[in-house]
Amino acid sequence: MPSSLTPLSLTPILGGRHHLTGTTECELDRYTKPDQHISDIPFSRTPTPSSPHGSSCKRSKCKQTNGLHLPGCSSYRYEHHLGCGSEAFVYQCGTHALKAPKILNLTLLDEKERRRAEYYNKGNREALEREKEVYKRVGRECDGVAECVDILDEGILLVCYKKGDLERYITEEKEVDESIKTTWILSAISTIHHLHHVSKVLVYDIALRNFLLTDDLLTLKMIDFGQASVFPPDTDITTANDDGTTVQVDIFHLGCIIYSIMLWQSYHNDLAHHDWVPPPIEDLPKLDGLGPWGEIIKKCWSCQYRSSKELHDEVLALFQPSTPNSLFARGWMSLILDLFSRMFWSSG
């Protein structure tokens, strides 16, 4: 994986997707538990100008409280273990969520297992560094990405969204009305458009579990960029390719998100399992009764969009939000009011 900026527009600064060949998640998980992982986190942090008291804080205090040394010389206890993916653990720290790499304890492993675990640990640390780079690129410019509070040596500190992820919500909660569904879809499309064309990031892992809901249920917040590909700022993202990950792959996966929201059922089809080639449209779920979204999903699944900008522009033309910025920050209420207004006049 290249570590420095390259002039080749097709080569990412930080590439995505690492794999531990021949080792299953279950085999590796038996070596680590959330509590074990807490003790493996290095409780050190290089003092920064934003934390003037950092140099005087005692690391031993953080270890004794089983907390994490955060900016401002404060220690937070791990209140809850929020989740565990293939590459990281997520813990609640007050009103925030800390994402830290999933590190296997090497102490009890034989030589063969140790080598495999070291490779696994290295990949997980690299995935976290890649995710840090995405948050640095995005900054506070994209309303559809989870708010990053700080980037620490130990991990990434994010705002904690208590409503949970979209997959859980669709699986467990009552179906929402079509105006809310439309709002969510537009939020997801806007976010991917920004990541592609402003941040120059290909996401790859676009799935329901990686969209969190805000308290008002009006905005999706995207998380988990450990498998993303970060390209130089002058890249033509429409031609970018990182070992199979392209704009069309992201758009295909985004089509699965749109389908899942509209049908109120979880659906995901990973193109990595199809050698990066979309299956024939007749082998994919039927799109009858979905109105204009059915045609949009079909175009996502058949690579008819050259870029997420084309998708974004088509959606803008279809839904005609009341202000030019209504698909972006602070524009969701205007979109909903516009939808209700059109529904009222059409019924009259």
mmCIF file of C-alpha atoms in Angstrom:
data_model
loop_
_atom_site.group_PDB
_atom_site.id
_atom_site.type_symbol
_atom_site.label_atom_id
_atom_site.label_comp_id
_atom_site.label_asym_id
_atom_site.label_seq_id
_atom_site.Cartn_x
_atom_site.Cartn_y
_atom_site.Cartn_z
ATOM 1 C CA MET A 1 0.000 0.000 0.000
ATOM 2 C CA PRO A 2 1.674 3.266 -1.071
ATOM 3 C CA SER A 3 2.593 5.493 1.834
ATOM 4 C CA SER A 4 3.307 8.685 -0.081
ATOM 5 C CA LEU A 5 1.404 10.793 -2.552
ATOM 6 C CA THR A 6 1.760 9.585 -6.119
ATOM 7 C CA PRO A 7 1.155 11.496 -9.351
ATOM 8 C CA LEU A 8 -0.743 8.579 -10.853
ATOM 9 C CA SER A 9 -4.434 9.407 -10.654
ATOM 10 C CA LEU A 10 -5.467 5.742 -10.572
ATOM 11 C CA THR A 11 -3.341 4.917 -7.526
ATOM 12 C CA PRO A 12 -4.674 5.736 -4.053
ATOM 13 C CA ILE A 13 -2.583 7.368 -1.359
ATOM 14 C CA LEU A 14 -4.105 4.836 1.030
ATOM 15 C CA GLY A 15 -5.607 1.698 -0.459
ATOM 16 C CA GLY A 16 -8.489 -0.279 0.971
ATOM 17 C CA ARG A 17 -9.408 -3.845 1.921
ATOM 18 C CA HIS A 18 -6.934 -6.147 3.605
ATOM 19 C CA HIS A 19 -7.550 -9.855 3.964
ATOM 20 C CA LEU A 20 -6.097 -12.541 6.202
ATOM 21 C CA THR A 21 -6.087 -15.481 3.835
ATOM 22 C CA GLY A 22 -7.142 -18.782 5.306
ATOM 23 C CA THR A 23 -8.160 -17.386 8.681
ATOM 24 C CA THR A 24 -11.805 -16.991 9.585
ATOM 25 C CA GLU A 25 -13.230 -14.345 11.874
ATOM 26 C CA CYS A 26 -14.303 -16.996 14.386
ATOM 27 C CA GLU A 27 -10.798 -18.490 14.537
ATOM 28 C CA LEU A 28 -9.320 -15.101 15.351
ATOM 29 C CA ASP A 29 -12.035 -13.971 17.747
ATOM 30 C CA ARG A 30 -11.287 -16.801 20.145
ATOM 31 C CA TYR A 31 -8.027 -15.034 21.021
ATOM 32 C CA THR A 32 -9.570 -11.732 21.998
ATOM 33 C CA LYS A 33 -12.450 -10.388 24.036
ATOM 34 C CA PRO A 34 -13.511 -6.765 24.534
ATOM 35 C CA ASP A 35 -12.047 -6.649 28.061
ATOM 36 C CA GLN A 36 -8.761 -8.108 26.875
ATOM 37 C CA HIS A 37 -8.579 -5.538 24.124
ATOM 38 C CA ILE A 38 -9.009 -2.652 26.558
ATOM 39 C CA SER A 39 -5.778 -3.644 28.295
ATOM 40 C CA ASP A 40 -3.995 -3.776 24.943
ATOM 41 C CA ILE A 41 -4.719 -0.126 24.069
ATOM 42 C CA PRO A 42 -1.545 1.963 24.551
ATOM 43 C CA PHE A 43 -2.654 4.684 26.963
ATOM 44 C CA SER A 44 -0.343 7.329 25.587
ATOM 45 C CA ARG A 45 -0.965 10.369 23.496
ATOM 46 C CA THR A 46 1.406 12.937 22.085
ATOM 47 C CA PRO A 47 0.535 16.326 23.625
ATOM 48 C CA THR A 48 -0.929 18.776 21.111
ATOM 49 C CA PRO A 49 -1.546 22.528 21.208
ATOM 50 C CA SER A 50 -5.238 21.808 21.808
ATOM 51 C CA SER A 51 -4.444 19.917 25.030
ATOM 52 C CA PRO A 52 -2.021 22.178 26.933
ATOM 53 C CA HIS A 53 -2.089 20.005 30.032
ATOM 54 C CA GLY A 54 -1.119 16.852 28.196
ATOM 55 C CA SER A 55 2.481 16.839 29.335
ATOM 56 C CA SER A 56 1.553 16.933 33.028
ATOM 57 C CA CYS A 57 -1.028 14.160 33.000
ATOM 58 C CA LYS A 58 -0.077 10.846 34.628
ATOM 59 C CA ARG A 59 -0.444 7.871 32.310
ATOM 60 C CA SER A 60 -0.704 5.619 35.359
ATOM 61 C CA LYS A 61 -3.977 7.322 36.313
ATOM 62 C CA CYS A 62 -5.482 6.325 32.981
ATOM 63 C CA LYS A 63 -4.403 2.730 33.469
ATOM 64 C CA GLN A 64 -5.747 2.543 37.005
ATOM 65 C CA THR A 65 -9.170 3.832 35.971
ATOM 66 C CA ASN A 66 -9.186 1.630 32.897
ATOM 67 C CA GLY A 67 -9.865 4.831 30.968
ATOM 68 C CA LEU A 68 -8.466 6.596 27.940
ATOM 69 C CA HIS A 69 -6.243 9.641 27.939
ATOM 70 C CA LEU A 70 -8.237 12.216 25.967
ATOM 71 C CA PRO A 71 -7.623 15.888 25.087
ATOM 72 C CA GLY A 72 -7.684 18.299 28.005
ATOM 73 C CA CYS A 73 -6.058 15.819 30.402
ATOM 74 C CA SER A 74 -9.338 13.997 31.042
ATOM 75 C CA SER A 75 -9.913 10.307 31.651
ATOM 76 C CA TYR A 76 -13.066 8.581 30.474
ATOM 77 C CA ARG A 77 -14.123 5.161 31.601
ATOM 78 C CA TYR A 78 -15.319 2.699 29.019
ATOM 79 C CA GLU A 79 -19.014 2.711 29.887
ATOM 80 C CA HIS A 80 -20.313 0.301 27.261
ATOM 81 C CA HIS A 81 -18.957 -1.962 24.577
ATOM 82 C CA LEU A 82 -21.057 -0.698 21.650
ATOM 83 C CA GLY A 83 -19.962 -2.996 18.877
ATOM 84 C CA CYS A 84 -17.337 -5.160 17.264
ATOM 85 C CA GLY A 85 -16.512 -5.431 13.568
ATOM 86 C CA SER A 86 -13.883 -7.404 11.725
ATOM 87 C CA GLU A 87 -11.260 -4.700 12.274
ATOM 88 C CA ALA A 88 -12.234 -2.674 15.352
ATOM 89 C CA PHE A 89 -14.066 -2.394 18.646
ATOM 90 C CA VAL A 90 -16.316 0.567 19.476
ATOM 91 C CA TYR A 91 -16.729 1.742 23.066
ATOM 92 C CA GLN A 92 -18.890 4.448 24.584
ATOM 93 C CA CYS A 93 -16.900 7.148 26.373
ATOM 94 C CA GLY A 94 -19.342 9.601 27.901
ATOM 95 C CA THR A 95 -21.285 11.204 25.056
ATOM 96 C CA HIS A 96 -18.733 9.992 22.544
ATOM 97 C CA ALA A 97 -17.820 6.723 20.869
ATOM 98 C CA LEU A 98 -14.228 5.538 20.593
ATOM 99 C CA LYS A 99 -13.263 3.309 17.694
ATOM 100 C CA ALA A 100 -10.041 1.412 18.374
ATOM 101 C CA PRO A 101 -8.326 -1.310 16.325
ATOM 102 C CA LYS A 102 -9.055 -4.912 17.129
ATOM 103 C CA ILE A 103 -5.731 -6.236 18.406
ATOM 104 C CA LEU A 104 -5.134 -9.887 19.156
ATOM 105 C CA ASN A 105 -3.197 -10.836 22.284
ATOM 106 C CA LEU A 106 -0.096 -12.698 21.093
ATOM 107 C CA THR A 107 0.939 -14.055 24.490
ATOM 108 C CA LEU A 108 -0.719 -17.478 24.302
ATOM 109 C CA LEU A 109 -0.153 -18.168 20.599
ATOM 110 C CA ASP A 110 2.289 -20.589 19.058
ATOM 111 C CA GLU A 111 4.688 -19.396 16.349
ATOM 112 C CA LYS A 112 2.387 -20.126 13.407
ATOM 113 C CA GLU A 113 -0.634 -18.507 15.035
ATOM 114 C CA ARG A 114 1.496 -15.551 16.124
ATOM 115 C CA ARG A 115 2.583 -14.816 12.549
ATOM 116 C CA ARG A 116 -1.000 -14.877 11.342
ATOM 117 C CA ALA A 117 -2.166 -12.749 14.267
ATOM 118 C CA GLU A 118 0.630 -10.208 13.721
ATOM 119 C CA TYR A 119 -0.489 -9.846 10.114
ATOM 120 C CA TYR A 120 -4.080 -9.440 11.289
ATOM 121 C CA ASN A 121 -3.082 -6.800 13.854
ATOM 122 C CA LYS A 122 -1.041 -4.915 11.264
ATOM 123 C CA GLY A 123 -3.977 -4.881 8.850
ATOM 124 C CA ASN A 124 -6.352 -3.599 11.527
ATOM 125 C CA ARG A 125 -3.988 -0.796 12.509
ATOM 126 C CA GLU A 126 -3.600 0.158 8.848
ATOM 127 C CA ALA A 127 -7.385 0.164 8.429
ATOM 128 C CA LEU A 128 -7.710 2.595 11.338
ATOM 129 C CA GLU A 129 -5.023 4.871 9.884
ATOM 130 C CA ARG A 130 -6.868 4.803 6.577
ATOM 131 C CA GLU A 131 -10.093 5.748 8.342
ATOM 132 C CA LYS A 132 -8.343 8.596 10.139
ATOM 133 C CA GLU A 133 -7.229 9.944 6.764
ATOM 134 C CA VAL A 134 -10.821 9.891 5.500
ATOM 135 C CA TYR A 135 -12.045 11.910 8.490
ATOM 136 C CA LYS A 136 -9.203 14.392 7.966
ATOM 137 C CA ARG A 137 -10.201 14.778 4.321
ATOM 138 C CA VAL A 138 -13.880 15.228 5.086
ATOM 139 C CA GLY A 139 -13.467 17.519 8.092
ATOM 140 C CA ARG A 140 -16.782 19.207 8.971
ATOM 141 C CA GLU A 141 -17.772 19.765 5.349
ATOM 142 C CA CYS A 142 -20.101 16.791 4.855
ATOM 143 C CA ASP A 143 -23.236 16.589 6.985
ATOM 144 C CA GLY A 144 -23.736 12.942 6.062
ATOM 145 C CA VAL A 145 -20.536 11.669 7.700
ATOM 146 C CA ALA A 146 -20.406 10.989 11.446
ATOM 147 C CA GLU A 147 -18.911 13.922 13.310
ATOM 148 C CA CYS A 148 -15.310 13.285 14.287
ATOM 149 C CA VAL A 149 -14.538 14.844 17.669
ATOM 150 C CA ASP A 150 -10.827 14.054 17.651
ATOM 151 C CA ILE A 151 -8.249 11.755 16.122
ATOM 152 C CA LEU A 152 -6.153 10.085 18.817
ATOM 153 C CA ASP A 153 -3.209 7.723 18.838
ATOM 154 C CA GLU A 154 -5.548 5.185 20.435
ATOM 155 C CA GLY A 155 -8.348 5.528 17.898
ATOM 156 C CA ILE A 156 -11.036 7.817 16.520
ATOM 157 C CA LEU A 157 -13.402 9.696 18.818
ATOM 158 C CA LEU A 158 -16.842 10.244 17.278
ATOM 159 C CA VAL A 159 -20.168 11.665 18.334
ATOM 160 C CA CYS A 160 -22.307 8.809 19.680
ATOM 161 C CA TYR A 161 -25.574 8.424 17.744
ATOM 162 C CA LYS A 162 -27.948 6.645 20.099
ATOM 163 C CA LYS A 163 -30.574 5.639 17.535
ATOM 164 C CA GLY A 164 -28.194 3.035 16.185
ATOM 165 C CA ASP A 165 -27.612 1.890 12.639
ATOM 166 C CA LEU A 166 -30.011 1.663 9.736
ATOM 167 C CA GLU A 167 -29.841 -2.121 9.487
ATOM 168 C CA ARG A 168 -31.033 -2.539 13.065
ATOM 169 C CA TYR A 169 -33.718 0.100 12.608
ATOM 170 C CA ILE A 170 -35.143 -1.483 9.464
ATOM 171 C CA THR A 171 -35.046 -4.945 11.038
ATOM 172 C CA GLU A 172 -36.599 -4.040 14.395
ATOM 173 C CA GLU A 173 -38.667 -0.877 14.026
ATOM 174 C CA LYS A 174 -41.970 -0.007 12.384
ATOM 175 C CA GLU A 175 -41.722 1.037 8.752
ATOM 176 C CA VAL A 176 -41.496 4.798 8.267
ATOM 177 C CA ASP A 177 -43.484 6.734 5.684
ATOM 178 C CA GLU A 178 -42.202 7.408 2.192
ATOM 179 C CA SER A 179 -41.160 10.993 2.863
ATOM 180 C CA ILE A 180 -38.703 9.829 5.538
ATOM 181 C CA LYS A 181 -37.441 7.057 3.263
ATOM 182 C CA THR A 182 -36.835 9.626 0.551
ATOM 183 C CA THR A 183 -34.975 11.840 3.007
ATOM 184 C CA TRP A 184 -32.683 8.964 3.995
ATOM 185 C CA ILE A 185 -31.979 8.006 0.396
ATOM 186 C CA LEU A 186 -31.162 11.586 -0.540
ATOM 187 C CA SER A 187 -28.887 11.819 2.491
ATOM 188 C CA ALA A 188 -26.974 8.698 1.421
ATOM 189 C CA ILE A 189 -26.666 9.842 -2.200
ATOM 190 C CA SER A 190 -25.479 13.292 -1.128
ATOM 191 C CA THR A 191 -22.860 11.780 1.176
ATOM 192 C CA ILE A 192 -21.403 9.447 -1.456
ATOM 193 C CA HIS A 193 -21.390 12.301 -3.977
ATOM 194 C CA HIS A 194 -19.377 14.430 -1.530
ATOM 195 C CA LEU A 195 -16.938 11.647 -0.667
ATOM 196 C CA HIS A 196 -16.286 10.926 -4.343
ATOM 197 C CA HIS A 197 -16.078 14.382 -5.844
ATOM 198 C CA VAL A 198 -14.907 16.563 -2.950
ATOM 199 C CA SER A 199 -12.957 14.231 -0.656
ATOM 200 C CA LYS A 200 -11.709 11.925 -3.453
ATOM 201 C CA VAL A 201 -12.560 8.799 -1.476
ATOM 202 C CA LEU A 202 -13.974 5.501 -2.724
ATOM 203 C CA VAL A 203 -15.818 3.836 0.144
ATOM 204 C CA TYR A 204 -16.456 0.216 -0.986
ATOM 205 C CA ASP A 205 -18.122 -0.891 2.270
ATOM 206 C CA ILE A 206 -21.458 0.852 1.699
ATOM 207 C CA ALA A 207 -23.923 -1.107 3.823
ATOM 208 C CA LEU A 208 -26.928 -0.441 6.067
ATOM 209 C CA ARG A 209 -24.884 -1.158 9.192
ATOM 210 C CA ASN A 210 -22.589 1.752 8.293
ATOM 211 C CA PHE A 211 -25.309 4.408 8.344
ATOM 212 C CA LEU A 212 -26.314 5.749 11.759
ATOM 213 C CA LEU A 213 -29.492 7.686 12.489
ATOM 214 C CA THR A 214 -29.622 11.096 14.137
ATOM 215 C CA ASP A 215 -32.035 11.644 17.031
ATOM 216 C CA ASP A 216 -34.584 13.357 14.786
ATOM 217 C CA LEU A 217 -34.387 10.463 12.293
ATOM 218 C CA LEU A 218 -33.947 12.949 9.440
ATOM 219 C CA THR A 219 -30.278 12.463 8.592
ATOM 220 C CA LEU A 220 -28.037 9.459 8.060
ATOM 221 C CA LYS A 221 -24.471 9.615 9.368
ATOM 222 C CA MET A 222 -22.000 7.367 7.588
ATOM 223 C CA ILE A 223 -19.269 5.522 9.487
ATOM 224 C CA ASP A 224 -16.627 2.831 8.958
ATOM 225 C CA PHE A 225 -14.101 3.851 6.321
ATOM 226 C CA GLY A 226 -11.508 1.218 7.185
ATOM 227 C CA GLN A 227 -11.756 -0.319 3.724
ATOM 228 C CA ALA A 228 -11.944 2.962 1.823
ATOM 229 C CA SER A 229 -9.424 4.169 -0.754
ATOM 230 C CA VAL A 230 -8.060 7.714 -0.454
ATOM 231 C CA PHE A 231 -6.824 9.331 -3.673
ATOM 232 C CA PRO A 232 -4.789 12.493 -4.367
ATOM 233 C CA PRO A 233 -6.905 15.677 -4.413
ATOM 234 C CA ASP A 234 -6.505 16.177 -8.179
ATOM 235 C CA THR A 235 -7.756 12.677 -9.059
ATOM 236 C CA ASP A 236 -10.482 12.166 -11.642
ATOM 237 C CA ILE A 237 -12.535 9.921 -9.397
ATOM 238 C CA THR A 238 -14.505 8.520 -12.342
ATOM 239 C CA THR A 239 -11.367 6.710 -13.561
ATOM 240 C CA ALA A 240 -9.985 5.762 -10.139
ATOM 241 C CA ASN A 241 -9.497 2.060 -9.439
ATOM 242 C CA ASP A 242 -8.032 0.488 -6.319
ATOM 243 C CA ASP A 243 -7.728 -3.240 -6.858
ATOM 244 C CA GLY A 244 -11.281 -3.459 -8.194
ATOM 245 C CA THR A 245 -12.933 -0.722 -6.157
ATOM 246 C CA THR A 246 -14.356 1.914 -8.505
ATOM 247 C CA VAL A 247 -17.103 4.513 -8.612
ATOM 248 C CA GLN A 248 -19.389 1.927 -10.219
ATOM 249 C CA VAL A 249 -18.824 -0.492 -7.329
ATOM 250 C CA ASP A 250 -19.805 2.196 -4.820
ATOM 251 C CA ILE A 251 -22.877 3.117 -6.868
ATOM 252 C CA PHE A 252 -23.928 -0.548 -7.116
ATOM 253 C CA HIS A 253 -23.701 -0.903 -3.334
ATOM 254 C CA LEU A 254 -25.572 2.395 -2.950
ATOM 255 C CA GLY A 255 -28.331 0.907 -5.098
ATOM 256 C CA CYS A 256 -28.631 -1.868 -2.495
ATOM 257 C CA ILE A 257 -29.106 0.800 0.186
ATOM 258 C CA ILE A 258 -31.886 2.469 -1.806
ATOM 259 C CA TYR A 259 -33.568 -0.894 -2.390
ATOM 260 C CA SER A 260 -33.349 -1.827 1.307
ATOM 261 C CA ILE A 261 -34.882 1.444 2.445
ATOM 262 C CA MET A 262 -37.707 1.368 -0.079
ATOM 263 C CA LEU A 263 -38.595 -2.313 0.560
ATOM 264 C CA TRP A 264 -37.922 -2.005 4.326
ATOM 265 C CA GLN A 265 -35.748 -5.098 4.329
ATOM 266 C CA SER A 266 -32.014 -5.599 4.553
ATOM 267 C CA TYR A 267 -30.367 -6.417 1.234
ATOM 268 C CA HIS A 268 -26.667 -6.386 0.368
ATOM 269 C CA ASN A 269 -24.799 -7.835 -2.592
ATOM 270 C CA ASP A 270 -21.024 -7.404 -2.353
ATOM 271 C CA LEU A 271 -19.426 -7.067 -5.783
ATOM 272 C CA ALA A 272 -16.155 -8.361 -4.355
ATOM 273 C CA HIS A 273 -17.873 -11.764 -4.417
ATOM 274 C CA HIS A 274 -18.601 -11.362 -8.148
ATOM 275 C CA ASP A 275 -15.094 -10.411 -9.356
ATOM 276 C CA TRP A 276 -16.244 -6.771 -9.370
ATOM 277 C CA VAL A 277 -18.740 -7.429 -12.169
ATOM 278 C CA PRO A 278 -22.434 -6.751 -11.423
ATOM 279 C CA PRO A 279 -24.675 -9.813 -11.813
ATOM 280 C CA PRO A 280 -27.185 -9.742 -14.688
ATOM 281 C CA ILE A 281 -30.122 -7.524 -13.766
ATOM 282 C CA GLU A 282 -32.498 -10.499 -14.091
ATOM 283 C CA ASP A 283 -30.586 -12.236 -11.275
ATOM 284 C CA LEU A 284 -31.171 -9.323 -8.903
ATOM 285 C CA PRO A 285 -34.342 -8.552 -6.915
ATOM 286 C CA LYS A 286 -37.404 -7.364 -8.804
ATOM 287 C CA LEU A 287 -38.028 -3.627 -8.807
ATOM 288 C CA ASP A 288 -41.744 -3.584 -9.568
ATOM 289 C CA GLY A 289 -43.834 -0.982 -7.783
ATOM 290 C CA LEU A 290 -40.947 1.262 -6.724
ATOM 291 C CA GLY A 291 -41.788 4.124 -9.063
ATOM 292 C CA PRO A 292 -38.861 6.369 -10.039
ATOM 293 C CA TRP A 293 -36.658 4.756 -7.405
ATOM 294 C CA GLY A 294 -36.984 1.440 -9.212
ATOM 295 C CA GLU A 295 -35.474 2.934 -12.360
ATOM 296 C CA ILE A 296 -32.718 4.614 -10.346
ATOM 297 C CA ILE A 297 -31.849 1.339 -8.589
ATOM 298 C CA LYS A 298 -31.776 -0.450 -11.949
ATOM 299 C CA LYS A 299 -29.330 2.117 -13.309
ATOM 300 C CA CYS A 300 -27.168 1.756 -10.170
ATOM 301 C CA TRP A 301 -27.082 -2.012 -10.589
ATOM 302 C CA SER A 302 -26.346 -1.947 -14.317
ATOM 303 C CA CYS A 303 -23.523 0.646 -14.212
ATOM 304 C CA GLN A 304 -25.465 3.231 -16.205
ATOM 305 C CA TYR A 305 -24.183 6.083 -14.038
ATOM 306 C CA ARG A 306 -20.663 7.160 -14.948
ATOM 307 C CA SER A 307 -20.346 8.977 -11.641
ATOM 308 C CA SER A 308 -22.207 9.626 -8.411
ATOM 309 C CA LYS A 309 -22.601 13.194 -9.671
ATOM 310 C CA GLU A 310 -24.810 11.893 -12.491
ATOM 311 C CA LEU A 311 -26.910 10.024 -9.931
ATOM 312 C CA HIS A 312 -27.005 13.043 -7.636
ATOM 313 C CA ASP A 313 -28.018 15.410 -10.445
ATOM 314 C CA GLU A 314 -30.767 13.072 -11.633
ATOM 315 C CA VAL A 315 -32.223 12.883 -8.134
ATOM 316 C CA LEU A 316 -32.090 16.675 -7.819
ATOM 317 C CA ALA A 317 -33.987 17.015 -11.078
ATOM 318 C CA LEU A 318 -36.608 14.474 -10.017
ATOM 319 C CA PHE A 319 -37.337 15.820 -6.561
ATOM 320 C CA GLN A 320 -36.706 19.526 -7.165
ATOM 321 C CA PRO A 321 -35.838 20.595 -3.600
ATOM 322 C CA SER A 322 -36.999 24.056 -2.685
ATOM 323 C CA THR A 323 -33.486 25.483 -2.243
ATOM 324 C CA PRO A 324 -30.225 24.705 -4.057
ATOM 325 C CA ASN A 325 -28.634 23.433 -0.847
ATOM 326 C CA SER A 326 -31.517 21.359 0.442
ATOM 327 C CA LEU A 327 -29.719 18.051 -0.055
ATOM 328 C CA PHE A 328 -26.935 19.268 2.178
ATOM 329 C CA ALA A 329 -26.567 20.591 5.696
ATOM 330 C CA ARG A 330 -29.679 22.133 7.264
ATOM 331 C CA GLY A 331 -31.780 21.498 4.159
ATOM 332 C CA TRP A 332 -33.709 18.373 5.098
ATOM 333 C CA MET A 333 -36.756 20.095 6.563
ATOM 334 C CA SER A 334 -37.222 22.157 3.410
ATOM 335 C CA LEU A 335 -37.155 18.951 1.381
ATOM 336 C CA ILE A 336 -39.788 17.288 3.578
ATOM 337 C CA LEU A 337 -42.036 20.342 3.445
ATOM 338 C CA ASP A 338 -41.638 20.383 -0.322
ATOM 339 C CA LEU A 339 -42.636 16.711 -0.551
ATOM 340 C CA PHE A 340 -45.701 17.187 1.655
ATOM 341 C CA SER A 341 -46.689 20.246 -0.350
ATOM 342 C CA ARG A 342 -46.553 18.356 -3.626
ATOM 343 C CA MET A 343 -48.533 15.458 -2.118
ATOM 344 C CA PHE A 344 -51.221 17.876 -0.896
ATOM 345 C CA TRP A 345 -51.647 19.664 -4.227
ATOM 346 C CA SER A 346 -51.626 16.433 -6.235
ATOM 347 C CA SER A 347 -54.394 15.004 -4.027
ATOM 348 C CA GLY A 348 -56.450 18.141 -4.473
#
